[in-house]
Coordinates of C-alpha atoms in Angstrom, one line a residue:
Chain U
M77 CA 35.6 -23.2 -11.8
N78 CA 34.3 -23.9 -15.6
L79 CA 33.2 -21.9 -17.9
I80 CA 29.2 -22.6 -17.2
Q81 CA 30.3 -21.4 -13.2
K82 CA 32.5 -18.3 -14.7
A83 CA 29.5 -17.3 -16.7
R84 CA 27.1 -17.9 -14.2
M85 CA 29.0 -15.5 -11.6
K86 CA 29.1 -13.0 -13.6
S87 CA 25.2 -12.7 -14.9
P88 CA 23.3 -13.8 -11.5
W89 CA 19.9 -13.1 -13.6
I90 CA 17.5 -12.1 -10.1
L91 CA 13.5 -12.9 -9.4
H92 CA 11.9 -10.8 -7.0
F93 CA 8.9 -11.8 -5.2
N94 CA 6.7 -10.1 -2.2
A95 CA 5.7 -12.3 0.1
G96 CA 3.6 -10.4 1.9
S97 CA 6.2 -7.4 2.6
C98 CA 5.1 -3.5 2.8
N99 CA 6.4 -2.2 -0.3
G100 CA 9.4 -0.7 1.4
C101 CA 12.4 -3.2 0.5
D102 CA 10.6 -3.8 -3.4
I103 CA 11.2 -0.2 -4.1
E104 CA 14.5 -0.6 -2.6
I105 CA 15.0 -3.8 -5.0
L106 CA 13.8 -1.6 -7.7
S107 CA 16.3 1.6 -6.9
C108 CA 19.1 -1.0 -7.4
L109 CA 18.3 -1.8 -10.9
T110 CA 18.0 2.1 -11.8
P111 CA 21.1 3.9 -12.6
V112 CA 22.2 5.4 -8.9
Y113 CA 23.2 1.6 -7.6
D114 CA 22.5 0.3 -11.3
I115 CA 22.8 -3.9 -10.4
E116 CA 23.6 -4.5 -13.6
R117 CA 27.4 -3.8 -13.3
F118 CA 27.6 -7.0 -11.6
G119 CA 25.9 -8.3 -15.0
A120 CA 22.8 -8.4 -12.4
V121 CA 19.4 -8.5 -14.2
N122 CA 15.3 -8.7 -13.1
V123 CA 13.1 -11.5 -15.0
G124 CA 9.8 -12.4 -14.5
N125 CA 10.7 -15.9 -15.5
P126 CA 11.5 -18.6 -12.8
K127 CA 13.3 -21.3 -15.1
H128 CA 15.9 -18.4 -16.0
A129 CA 16.2 -17.5 -12.7
D130 CA 19.1 -18.1 -10.7
V131 CA 18.5 -15.8 -7.6
L132 CA 15.5 -15.5 -5.9
L133 CA 14.9 -12.1 -4.2
V134 CA 12.2 -12.4 -1.6
T135 CA 10.8 -9.6 0.6
G136 CA 8.1 -9.9 3.8
P137 CA 7.3 -12.4 6.3
V138 CA 5.1 -14.7 3.8
N139 CA 1.5 -15.2 4.7
R140 CA -0.5 -17.9 4.6
R141 CA -1.9 -17.3 1.0
N142 CA 1.6 -16.6 -0.3
E143 CA 3.1 -19.2 1.0
R144 CA 2.1 -21.5 -1.8
V145 CA 2.9 -19.6 -4.5
L146 CA 6.8 -18.8 -3.0
R147 CA 7.4 -22.7 -2.5
N148 CA 6.1 -23.1 -6.3
L149 CA 8.6 -20.6 -7.2
Y150 CA 11.6 -21.7 -5.7
D151 CA 10.0 -25.1 -7.2
Q152 CA 10.6 -23.7 -10.3
M153 CA 13.6 -22.5 -10.3
L154 CA 16.3 -25.2 -11.4
D155 CA 19.8 -26.0 -9.8
P156 CA 21.8 -24.6 -8.4
K157 CA 20.1 -21.2 -7.0
I158 CA 20.2 -19.6 -3.7
V159 CA 17.7 -17.7 -2.2
V160 CA 17.6 -14.1 -0.4
A161 CA 15.7 -12.8 2.4
V162 CA 15.6 -8.8 2.1
G163 CA 14.6 -6.5 4.9
T164 CA 14.2 -8.1 8.8
C165 CA 11.1 -9.3 8.2
A166 CA 12.1 -11.6 5.6
S167 CA 14.8 -12.7 8.2
S168 CA 12.4 -13.4 11.3
G169 CA 9.0 -12.1 11.0
G170 CA 10.4 -8.6 12.4
V171 CA 7.5 -5.6 12.7
F172 CA 4.7 -8.7 12.2
Q173 CA 5.1 -10.3 15.9
N174 CA 1.5 -10.1 16.0
C175 CA -0.1 -10.7 12.8
Y176 CA -2.0 -13.5 13.0
N177 CA -1.9 -14.3 9.2
C178 CA 2.1 -14.4 9.2
M179 CA 4.4 -17.2 8.8
G180 CA 7.2 -15.4 10.5
G181 CA 9.9 -15.4 8.2
V182 CA 11.1 -17.2 4.2
D183 CA 13.1 -19.4 6.4
K184 CA 10.1 -20.9 7.7
V185 CA 8.7 -21.9 4.1
I186 CA 11.9 -22.7 2.3
P187 CA 15.9 -22.5 3.1
V188 CA 17.6 -19.4 2.8
D189 CA 21.2 -18.5 1.9
V190 CA 21.6 -15.0 2.4
Y191 CA 19.9 -13.0 5.2
V192 CA 19.5 -9.0 4.6
P193 CA 18.8 -7.3 7.7
G194 CA 17.1 -3.7 7.4
C195 CA 13.3 -2.3 7.5
A196 CA 13.7 -1.2 4.6
A197 CA 17.1 -3.5 3.5
K198 CA 18.6 0.1 1.7
P199 CA 20.5 -0.8 -1.6
E200 CA 23.6 -0.8 -0.4
T201 CA 22.7 -4.0 2.0
I202 CA 20.9 -5.7 -0.7
I203 CA 24.1 -5.3 -3.6
E204 CA 26.3 -7.3 -0.3
G205 CA 23.7 -9.6 0.3
L206 CA 23.5 -10.1 -3.0
I207 CA 27.2 -10.8 -4.0
L208 CA 27.5 -12.7 -1.1
G209 CA 24.6 -15.1 -2.2
L210 CA 26.7 -15.4 -5.7
E211 CA 30.4 -16.5 -3.8
K212 CA 28.2 -19.2 -2.1
L213 CA 26.6 -20.3 -6.2
A214 CA 30.3 -20.1 -7.2
K215 CA 30.9 -23.1 -4.6
M216 CA 27.4 -25.3 -6.0
P217 CA 28.6 -27.9 -8.7
S218 CA 26.8 -27.2 -12.0
K219 CA 26.1 -30.0 -12.5
P220 CA 24.1 -32.1 -9.2
K221 CA 25.7 -35.4 -8.9
K222 CA 24.8 -38.3 -10.3
G223 CA 21.7 -39.5 -7.4
A224 CA 21.5 -36.9 -5.9
Q225 CA 17.7 -35.3 -5.5
P226 CA 17.4 -31.8 -6.2
A227 CA 16.8 -29.7 -3.3
E228 CA 13.5 -29.2 -2.5
A229 CA 11.1 -27.1 -0.7
R230 CA 11.0 -27.6 2.9
T231 CA 8.0 -29.5 4.1
Chain L
M275 CA -21.9 -3.4 26.7
S276 CA -21.7 0.2 25.4
V277 CA -21.8 2.2 21.9
L278 CA -19.4 5.0 21.0
G279 CA -20.5 7.8 21.7
E280 CA -18.8 10.9 20.8
V281 CA -16.8 10.5 17.9
S282 CA -14.0 13.3 17.4
G283 CA -13.4 13.2 13.3
I284 CA -17.1 11.8 12.6
A285 CA -19.7 15.2 12.1
R286 CA -22.9 13.4 13.4
I287 CA -23.8 9.7 14.0
E288 CA -27.1 8.5 13.1
D289 CA -28.9 5.7 14.0
A290 CA -30.9 3.1 12.2
P291 CA -32.0 0.0 13.1
L292 CA -31.3 -3.4 10.9
E293 CA -34.5 -3.2 9.3
S294 CA -34.1 0.0 8.0
L295 CA -30.6 0.3 7.6
L296 CA -31.0 0.1 3.6
D297 CA -33.4 3.0 3.6
A298 CA -30.9 4.8 6.0
L299 CA -28.1 4.2 3.2
R300 CA -30.5 5.1 0.3
A301 CA -31.2 8.6 1.6
Y302 CA -27.3 9.3 1.8
R303 CA -26.8 8.5 -1.7
Q304 CA -30.2 10.2 -2.8
R305 CA -27.9 13.1 -1.2
Q306 CA -24.7 11.5 -3.7
A307 CA -22.9 11.9 -0.5
R308 CA -19.3 9.5 -1.0
F309 CA -19.4 6.2 0.7
I310 CA -16.2 5.7 2.6
T311 CA -16.2 2.5 4.0
A312 CA -17.9 0.5 6.9
S313 CA -16.5 -0.4 10.4
C314 CA -16.9 -2.5 12.6
L315 CA -16.8 -3.4 16.5
D316 CA -17.1 -6.3 18.0
R317 CA -19.2 -5.9 21.4
G318 CA -19.8 -8.5 23.6
D319 CA -22.7 -10.1 22.4
R320 CA -23.1 -7.8 18.8
F321 CA -21.5 -5.8 16.5
E322 CA -21.9 -2.1 15.9
I323 CA -21.2 -1.1 12.8
L324 CA -21.1 2.1 11.8
Y325 CA -21.1 3.2 7.8
L326 CA -19.2 6.3 7.1
F327 CA -19.9 8.5 4.7
D328 CA -18.1 11.6 3.3
E329 CA -20.2 15.1 2.8
D330 CA -17.8 18.0 1.6
L331 CA -14.6 16.7 3.5
R332 CA -17.1 16.3 6.8
T333 CA -17.4 12.8 8.1
V334 CA -21.1 11.4 8.8
A335 CA -21.9 8.1 9.9
V336 CA -25.0 5.3 9.6
R337 CA -25.2 3.4 12.6
T338 CA -26.8 -0.6 13.3
L339 CA -26.3 -2.6 15.9
L340 CA -26.4 -6.1 15.1
P341 CA -26.6 -9.1 17.3
K342 CA -24.4 -11.9 17.0
G343 CA -25.7 -14.7 14.5
A344 CA -28.2 -12.8 12.1
K345 CA -27.7 -11.7 8.8
L346 CA -26.6 -8.3 8.3
P347 CA -28.6 -7.0 4.8
S348 CA -26.0 -6.5 1.3
A349 CA -25.8 -2.2 0.8
T350 CA -24.2 -3.4 -2.1
G351 CA -27.5 -3.1 -4.0
V352 CA -27.0 1.2 -2.6
Y353 CA -23.5 1.6 -2.8
L354 CA -21.7 -0.8 -5.0
C355 CA -18.0 -0.1 -3.7
A356 CA -19.2 -1.7 -0.9
F357 CA -18.5 -5.1 -1.8
L358 CA -15.3 -5.2 -1.0
V359 CA -15.8 -3.7 2.6
E360 CA -18.4 -6.9 3.5
N361 CA -16.9 -9.3 2.3
E362 CA -14.0 -8.1 4.7
L363 CA -16.6 -7.8 7.3
Q364 CA -17.5 -11.8 6.3
D365 CA -14.2 -12.6 6.4
L366 CA -12.8 -10.9 10.0
F367 CA -16.1 -11.5 12.0
G368 CA -17.5 -13.8 10.6
I369 CA -20.9 -11.6 9.9
E370 CA -22.8 -13.4 7.2
V371 CA -23.7 -10.6 4.5
E372 CA -27.1 -11.0 2.5
G373 CA -27.5 -10.5 -0.7
L374 CA -23.9 -9.6 -1.5
H375 CA -23.0 -8.8 -5.3
I376 CA -20.0 -10.4 -5.5
D377 CA -19.5 -12.7 -2.9
Y378 CA -15.9 -14.8 -2.1
S379 CA -17.6 -16.5 0.8
G380 CA -15.1 -16.3 3.8
K381 CA -12.1 -16.8 1.4
F382 CA -11.6 -12.9 0.7
L383 CA -8.8 -12.0 2.9
V384 CA -8.0 -15.4 4.8
T385 CA -7.3 -19.0 3.9
D386 CA -9.5 -21.4 6.0
T387 CA -6.6 -22.2 8.3
F388 CA -8.6 -20.3 11.3
D389 CA -10.7 -21.9 14.2
A390 CA -12.4 -18.8 14.3
P391 CA -13.0 -15.4 12.5
P392 CA -9.2 -13.3 13.5
L393 CA -11.1 -10.1 14.2
L394 CA -13.3 -11.6 17.4
K395 CA -12.8 -10.6 20.7
Q396 CA -12.1 -14.2 22.2
T397 CA -10.1 -15.2 19.5
A398 CA -6.6 -15.6 20.7
C399 CA -4.9 -14.4 17.6
E400 CA -1.0 -15.6 18.5
L401 CA 1.7 -16.6 15.2
Q402 CA -0.3 -20.6 14.5
L403 CA 0.9 -22.9 12.7
P404 CA -1.9 -23.5 9.5
K405 CA -3.4 -27.0 11.2
E406 CA -2.0 -28.7 8.1
N407 CA 0.3 -28.1 5.8
P408 CA -0.8 -28.2 2.2
S409 CA 2.5 -29.8 0.6
Chain I
M199 CA -16.2 -15.4 -33.0
S200 CA -13.8 -17.6 -30.2
E201 CA -15.3 -18.7 -26.9
G202 CA -14.8 -16.6 -24.2
T203 CA -11.1 -17.0 -22.6
S204 CA -10.3 -16.2 -18.9
V205 CA -6.7 -15.3 -18.1
P206 CA -5.6 -15.0 -14.5
F207 CA -3.4 -12.2 -14.2
G208 CA -1.0 -12.2 -11.6
P209 CA 0.4 -13.1 -8.2
Q210 CA 3.9 -13.4 -9.6
H211 CA 3.8 -10.8 -12.7
P212 CA 6.8 -8.7 -13.9
V213 CA 4.4 -5.6 -14.4
L214 CA 3.4 -6.3 -10.3
P215 CA 6.0 -5.0 -8.0
E216 CA 3.2 -6.8 -5.6
P217 CA 1.3 -10.3 -5.8
I218 CA -2.1 -9.6 -6.4
Q219 CA -4.1 -11.9 -8.7
L220 CA -6.9 -10.3 -11.1
R221 CA -9.3 -13.2 -13.0
I222 CA -9.4 -11.6 -16.7
S223 CA -12.2 -13.0 -18.7
L224 CA -11.3 -11.9 -22.4
E225 CA -13.9 -12.2 -25.5
D226 CA -11.2 -11.7 -28.4
E227 CA -8.6 -8.8 -27.1
N228 CA -11.3 -7.5 -25.3
V229 CA -12.0 -8.0 -21.4
V230 CA -15.2 -8.6 -20.6
Q231 CA -14.5 -9.2 -16.8
A232 CA -12.2 -8.8 -14.3
L233 CA -12.4 -9.6 -10.3
P234 CA -9.5 -8.9 -7.8
A235 CA -8.6 -12.4 -5.7
L236 CA -6.8 -10.9 -3.3
G237 CA -5.6 -12.0 0.3
Y238 CA -1.5 -12.6 -1.1
V239 CA -0.4 -9.9 1.4
H240 CA -3.0 -9.4 4.3
R241 CA -1.2 -10.1 7.6
G242 CA -3.8 -8.8 10.2
I243 CA -2.1 -6.0 10.8
E244 CA -5.5 -4.6 12.8
K245 CA -5.4 -7.4 14.9
A246 CA -2.1 -6.3 16.0
G247 CA -2.3 -3.1 16.5
E248 CA -5.4 -4.2 19.4
L249 CA -2.7 -6.4 20.8
N250 CA 0.3 -4.0 20.9
D251 CA 0.7 -1.1 22.9
F252 CA -0.7 2.0 21.5
Q253 CA 2.9 3.4 21.6
Q254 CA 4.4 0.8 19.7
N255 CA 1.7 0.6 17.0
V256 CA 3.4 4.0 15.6
F257 CA 6.0 1.8 13.9
L258 CA 4.1 -0.9 13.3
V259 CA 1.6 1.4 11.2
E260 CA 4.3 2.6 9.1
R261 CA 4.6 -0.7 7.6
V262 CA 1.3 -1.2 6.3
C263 CA 2.7 0.5 3.2
G264 CA 6.7 1.3 2.5
I265 CA 6.0 3.8 -0.3
C266 CA 3.4 6.3 2.2
S267 CA 4.6 5.1 5.2
S268 CA 4.8 8.5 7.1
I269 CA 1.8 9.2 5.9
H270 CA 0.2 6.2 8.0
A271 CA 2.1 7.4 11.2
L272 CA 1.0 10.9 10.6
A273 CA -2.7 9.7 10.7
Y274 CA -2.8 7.7 13.4
C275 CA -1.1 10.0 15.4
L276 CA -3.6 12.3 14.4
A277 CA -6.3 9.9 15.8
V278 CA -4.7 9.5 19.2
E279 CA -3.5 12.6 19.5
A280 CA -8.0 13.8 19.1
V281 CA -8.4 10.8 21.8
L282 CA -5.7 12.3 24.6
G283 CA -6.5 15.5 23.9
L284 CA -3.3 16.9 22.7
E285 CA -1.9 19.2 19.9
A286 CA 1.1 19.0 18.3
P287 CA 3.5 22.0 18.7
K288 CA 3.1 24.3 15.7
R289 CA 6.6 23.8 14.5
A290 CA 6.5 19.6 15.1
S291 CA 2.8 20.5 12.7
Y292 CA 5.2 22.4 10.0
L293 CA 7.7 19.7 9.6
R294 CA 5.4 16.9 9.4
V295 CA 4.1 18.8 6.1
V296 CA 7.7 19.2 4.9
W297 CA 7.8 14.9 5.8
M298 CA 4.8 14.4 4.4
E299 CA 5.5 16.4 0.9
L300 CA 8.6 14.8 0.4
H301 CA 6.8 11.3 1.0
R302 CA 4.4 12.4 -1.8
I303 CA 7.1 13.6 -4.0
H304 CA 8.9 10.4 -4.1
S305 CA 5.8 8.6 -4.8
H306 CA 4.9 9.7 -7.4
L307 CA 7.5 9.7 -9.1
L308 CA 8.0 6.1 -8.2
Y309 CA 4.4 6.1 -10.1
L310 CA 5.3 8.0 -13.1
G311 CA 9.0 5.5 -13.5
L312 CA 6.7 2.4 -13.3
L313 CA 3.9 3.8 -15.6
A314 CA 6.7 4.7 -18.3
E315 CA 7.7 0.9 -17.5
A316 CA 4.2 -0.9 -17.9
F317 CA 4.1 0.2 -21.3
G318 CA 7.8 -0.6 -22.6
F319 CA 9.7 3.3 -22.0
E320 CA 12.6 2.0 -20.1
S321 CA 14.9 4.6 -20.4
L322 CA 12.2 7.1 -19.0
F323 CA 11.7 4.5 -16.4
M324 CA 15.3 4.9 -15.1
E325 CA 15.2 8.3 -15.3
F326 CA 12.6 9.2 -13.2
W327 CA 14.0 6.7 -10.5
R328 CA 17.1 8.8 -11.2
V329 CA 15.1 11.4 -10.0
R330 CA 13.7 10.1 -7.4
E331 CA 17.4 9.1 -5.6
R332 CA 17.5 13.0 -4.7
V333 CA 14.3 13.5 -2.6
M334 CA 15.7 9.6 -0.8
D335 CA 18.9 10.7 0.1
L336 CA 17.1 14.0 1.3
L337 CA 15.1 12.0 3.5
E338 CA 17.9 9.9 4.6
M339 CA 19.8 13.1 5.2
T340 CA 16.5 14.5 7.1
A341 CA 15.5 11.3 8.7
G342 CA 18.7 9.0 9.0
N343 CA 16.5 6.2 6.5
R344 CA 15.6 6.3 3.5
V345 CA 12.0 4.1 3.0
I346 CA 11.0 4.0 6.2
I347 CA 11.7 7.3 8.3
S348 CA 10.0 7.3 11.4
V349 CA 9.5 10.7 12.4
C350 CA 5.8 11.0 13.7
T351 CA 5.2 10.1 16.9
I352 CA 2.2 11.0 19.4
G353 CA 2.6 14.3 20.3
G354 CA 5.1 15.6 17.6
V355 CA 8.0 14.4 15.6
R356 CA 11.2 12.7 16.8
R357 CA 13.7 14.7 14.7
D358 CA 14.3 17.8 14.0
I359 CA 15.2 20.1 10.3
D360 CA 18.0 22.3 11.5
A361 CA 19.0 25.9 9.6
E362 CA 21.9 23.4 7.7
Q363 CA 19.7 20.5 6.0
A364 CA 17.3 23.0 5.1
R365 CA 19.5 24.9 3.4
A366 CA 20.4 21.6 1.6
I367 CA 16.4 21.3 1.4
R368 CA 16.5 24.5 -0.4
E369 CA 19.0 23.9 -2.7
E370 CA 18.4 20.0 -4.0
L371 CA 14.4 21.0 -4.6
P372 CA 15.2 23.3 -7.4
K373 CA 17.5 21.1 -9.2
L374 CA 14.8 18.2 -8.5
R375 CA 11.8 20.7 -9.8
D376 CA 14.1 21.2 -13.3
E377 CA 14.8 17.4 -14.3
A378 CA 11.8 16.3 -12.7
R379 CA 10.2 18.6 -15.5
R380 CA 11.9 17.8 -18.3
L381 CA 11.2 14.0 -17.6
V382 CA 7.2 15.4 -17.3
D383 CA 7.4 17.8 -20.3
S384 CA 9.1 14.7 -22.3
L385 CA 6.3 12.0 -20.5
L386 CA 2.8 13.9 -21.3
S387 CA 3.3 15.4 -24.6
D388 CA 5.4 12.1 -26.1
Y389 CA 3.5 10.7 -29.0
T390 CA 3.4 7.6 -28.0
V391 CA 2.6 7.8 -24.1
R392 CA -0.5 9.7 -25.4
Q393 CA -1.6 6.4 -27.4
R394 CA -1.4 4.0 -25.1
T395 CA -3.2 6.5 -22.1
V396 CA -5.9 9.0 -23.4
G397 CA -8.9 7.8 -23.3
K398 CA -7.9 4.9 -21.8
G399 CA -9.7 3.5 -18.2
T400 CA -12.5 6.3 -18.3
I401 CA -14.2 7.0 -15.5
P402 CA -16.3 9.9 -15.8
A403 CA -17.0 12.3 -12.3
A404 CA -20.0 10.7 -11.6
L405 CA -18.9 7.5 -11.8
A406 CA -16.1 8.0 -9.5
L407 CA -17.6 9.3 -6.8
E408 CA -20.5 7.1 -7.2
L409 CA -17.9 4.2 -6.6
G410 CA -15.9 6.4 -3.8
A411 CA -12.3 6.5 -5.6
V412 CA -10.4 9.0 -3.9
G413 CA -7.1 10.8 -4.4
P414 CA -6.0 11.5 -7.9
T415 CA -8.1 9.4 -9.5
L416 CA -10.8 11.5 -8.3
R417 CA -8.8 14.2 -9.3
G418 CA -7.9 12.8 -12.3
S419 CA -11.8 12.9 -13.1
G420 CA -12.1 16.5 -12.5
V421 CA -13.7 16.4 -9.2
A422 CA -11.3 19.3 -6.4
Q423 CA -11.3 17.0 -3.3
D424 CA -7.5 16.7 -1.3
M425 CA -8.5 16.3 2.2
R426 CA -5.1 18.3 2.5
M427 CA -8.3 20.9 2.0
A428 CA -9.2 19.9 5.6
G429 CA -6.3 21.6 7.0
Y430 CA -5.0 18.9 9.6
A431 CA -0.9 19.1 10.6
A432 CA 0.0 23.3 9.1
Y433 CA -1.7 22.8 5.4
G434 CA -4.9 25.2 6.5
E435 CA -2.0 28.1 7.2
L436 CA -0.3 27.1 3.6
E437 CA -1.4 28.5 -0.1
F438 CA -2.6 25.9 -1.7
R439 CA -4.9 24.1 -4.4
P440 CA -5.9 21.0 -5.8
V441 CA -4.9 19.7 -8.8
T442 CA -7.4 18.6 -11.1
F443 CA -7.5 17.2 -15.0
P444 CA -11.0 16.6 -16.6
D445 CA -10.7 13.9 -18.9
G446 CA -10.9 10.7 -16.0
D447 CA -8.3 9.0 -18.2
T448 CA -5.4 7.1 -18.2
Y449 CA -3.5 10.1 -19.1
S450 CA -5.5 12.2 -16.7
R451 CA -4.5 10.8 -13.8
T452 CA -1.2 10.7 -14.4
A453 CA -1.0 14.1 -15.3
V454 CA -2.5 15.0 -11.8
R455 CA 0.3 13.3 -10.0
A456 CA 2.6 14.9 -12.3
E457 CA 1.6 18.6 -11.3
E458 CA 1.7 17.0 -7.6
V459 CA 5.3 17.1 -8.1
F460 CA 5.4 20.2 -8.3
Q461 CA 2.8 21.0 -6.0
S462 CA 4.5 19.6 -3.4
I463 CA 8.0 21.1 -3.9
D464 CA 6.2 24.4 -3.3
L465 CA 5.0 23.3 -0.5
V466 CA 7.9 21.8 1.0
L467 CA 9.8 25.1 0.2
A468 CA 6.8 27.4 1.7
A469 CA 6.6 25.1 4.9
L470 CA 10.4 25.6 5.6
D471 CA 10.5 29.6 5.1
N472 CA 7.5 29.6 7.4
L473 CA 9.2 27.0 10.0
P474 CA 8.3 28.9 13.4
E475 CA 10.6 28.2 16.6
G476 CA 9.7 25.8 19.5
D477 CA 9.4 22.4 20.7
L478 CA 9.0 19.3 19.0
K479 CA 6.5 17.5 20.7
V480 CA 4.6 17.3 23.3
G481 CA 4.4 15.2 26.8
F482 CA 1.1 13.3 27.7
K483 CA -0.1 10.9 30.5
G484 CA -2.8 8.4 30.8
R485 CA -4.3 6.6 27.9
P486 CA -6.7 7.0 25.5
E487 CA -10.1 6.9 26.2
G488 CA -13.0 7.5 23.6
A489 CA -12.9 7.4 19.7
A490 CA -11.4 9.2 17.4
L491 CA -11.3 9.5 13.1
A492 CA -8.3 11.3 11.5
R493 CA -8.6 11.5 7.6
V494 CA -4.9 12.5 5.8
E495 CA -3.8 12.8 2.4
A496 CA -1.8 10.1 1.1
P497 CA -0.2 10.0 -2.4
R498 CA -2.9 7.5 -3.6
G499 CA -5.9 9.8 -2.1
E500 CA -7.5 9.7 1.5
L501 CA -6.3 7.9 4.2
I502 CA -8.9 7.0 7.3
Y503 CA -7.8 6.1 11.2
M504 CA -10.3 5.0 13.5
V505 CA -8.8 4.4 16.4
V506 CA -10.7 3.5 19.8
G507 CA -9.4 3.6 22.6
N508 CA -10.8 2.0 26.2
G509 CA -8.6 3.4 28.8
T510 CA -5.5 0.5 28.8
K511 CA -2.3 0.8 26.8
N512 CA -4.4 -2.0 24.1
L513 CA -6.5 -0.4 21.8
E514 CA -10.6 -1.7 21.5
R515 CA -9.9 -1.5 18.1
M516 CA -7.8 0.1 15.1
R517 CA -9.6 0.9 12.2
V518 CA -7.7 1.6 8.8
R519 CA -9.2 2.5 5.4
V520 CA -6.6 2.9 3.2
P521 CA -7.3 5.2 -0.5
T522 CA -6.6 2.1 -2.8
Y523 CA -9.2 0.4 -1.5
A524 CA -11.7 2.5 -2.5
N525 CA -10.2 3.1 -5.4
I526 CA -10.6 -1.0 -6.5
P527 CA -14.1 -0.6 -7.5
A528 CA -13.5 2.1 -10.1
L529 CA -11.4 0.4 -12.2
L530 CA -12.6 -2.7 -11.8
T531 CA -15.7 -0.9 -13.4
V532 CA -13.5 0.3 -16.5
L533 CA -11.6 -2.1 -17.4
P534 CA -14.4 -4.2 -19.4
G535 CA -14.3 -3.1 -22.3
C536 CA -10.3 -2.5 -22.4
E537 CA -8.3 -4.0 -24.7
F538 CA -6.0 -6.6 -23.3
A539 CA -2.8 -5.4 -23.9
D540 CA -4.3 -2.1 -22.1
V541 CA -4.8 -4.0 -18.7
P542 CA -1.3 -3.4 -16.9
V543 CA -1.6 0.5 -18.0
V544 CA -5.0 1.0 -16.6
T545 CA -4.4 -0.7 -13.6
L546 CA -1.3 1.1 -12.9
S547 CA -2.9 4.3 -13.4
I548 CA -4.6 4.1 -10.4
D549 CA -1.3 3.2 -8.1
P550 CA -2.7 0.5 -6.4
C551 CA -0.9 -0.6 -3.5
I552 CA -1.9 -3.5 -2.5
S553 CA -0.1 -3.7 1.0
C554 CA -2.1 -0.7 2.3
T555 CA -5.3 -2.3 1.0
E556 CA -4.8 -5.6 2.3
R557 CA -3.3 -4.5 5.8

């Protein structure tokens, strides 16, 4: 593990995107940032800019209109990056099975590294999901191999 | 097809034919009733549209019957706040609203990946994949 | 004088927890027009309500909005109960009040925190959310989940609050009241906060009524209208007066929500004191036939469910009208004339819930 990788483990910056969620998981993600759960003890900071972020937290089943936005955000993030699907509906579509405008899960649009269950996912579970994601991030090379194509959204 | 009979929770339903719909709504406006929303039901060959109002915590309604294919006069000239719900009627029921002040022309809530307006009864709406992938 | 500029605000924006886009036209620093572009959270729940079994719908409507979820379930249950001709038992009605008011406390504290964050008062945001965790713990203790608590069911409630839990709530809420009072006082009396909120986004009472505003947005303009006055569940038997503030600006709307936190605490304690013994739910047979409309007061305002049954297990139509839907026209009317820097604060002041709005 080189210095950059080590530093990345200690300060994973988070980008949060709501892809059609009911808000339940989103307020739990915000709860993670506040003093009781305090995700900042792992160095995680919520940022608004995809170019700064290492971890993409996505909630919601993804609908027809924000599919494009989600793909766009994912493509703007620099490698290495991980995607955490927070909540049951982000993982599989969940309760929104009969809804015509839903894609039924984040993995229908972009590759997902960690699935966090729960409706709404509890802050403890979200933090656990993030830590699992970081373990995966630690194994990723900090520079892409020569000639390798950058990871792209699934088409 | 029948129309709604008594609705528990709605104190009064007043029927207004399509031609005098706006006059009926104007009368509520003059009485300073608060516009709540409009609600639409697919009744086979026509739509049953209820305009709901609040009068001192009681709900009252104006009903109009709209044959399929006919145009609905916009209520935005009477109640501006009706523009949201009328755009929704355009999107989800495929009703053409005439004289809408802020018109999203059917792209208010849904993108144009559906063959038919999703809330119509005959539209089967399972999780269907988009017709073509945008990327 | 520069040419008008058009700025997209959203759909992914640090201030907004949810994706909505406001297309804002600017003349120098002043907003001349704001138009929403919705559809980023539209799922199609009204259609799913027709495709699902009417009893499954209880769980679906809770996911219309995660912040006021149990209140959606209550409104749906009240509507279906009216169609089926059921009446929930006394104890269930009081328990419903307890959970609905706990939900309102958490929602309002969430709003106060987000507002503080919107004008950069980060520490106050953290403090409000720290206090809010006390309510979340109570919800978790009584219902088993933090946000989506699934307590309402058709005919009553699914869980009971036993004596020990009631004692815990009675001990916890006064502590919450003291802490919240300290924070609310510092929020509402702070010089900077007043500079950012007083006189911003003013909605006069007549305009609010004309545009159909509801809930704290309407009460912040001095109109005492609260659906709890209609006395559904057990509200008719509890002491209760709507909170109003006269000015119609962002400050008034915030003050209404802040005072409602304390009002809700009182209501929870009163409901627990008067909690009658009895059954938790009534059984029912048959399928809904006929139509009913239920109106309840969600944290953001009046929430309406209309249910049309046709005698089968699927509903003919489930219509949802949520409070933010009614407040958006008022927001769009007051944004022109604001400075661009105030747009996030004024937008937040109606406490928008986009997942409600688009269903």
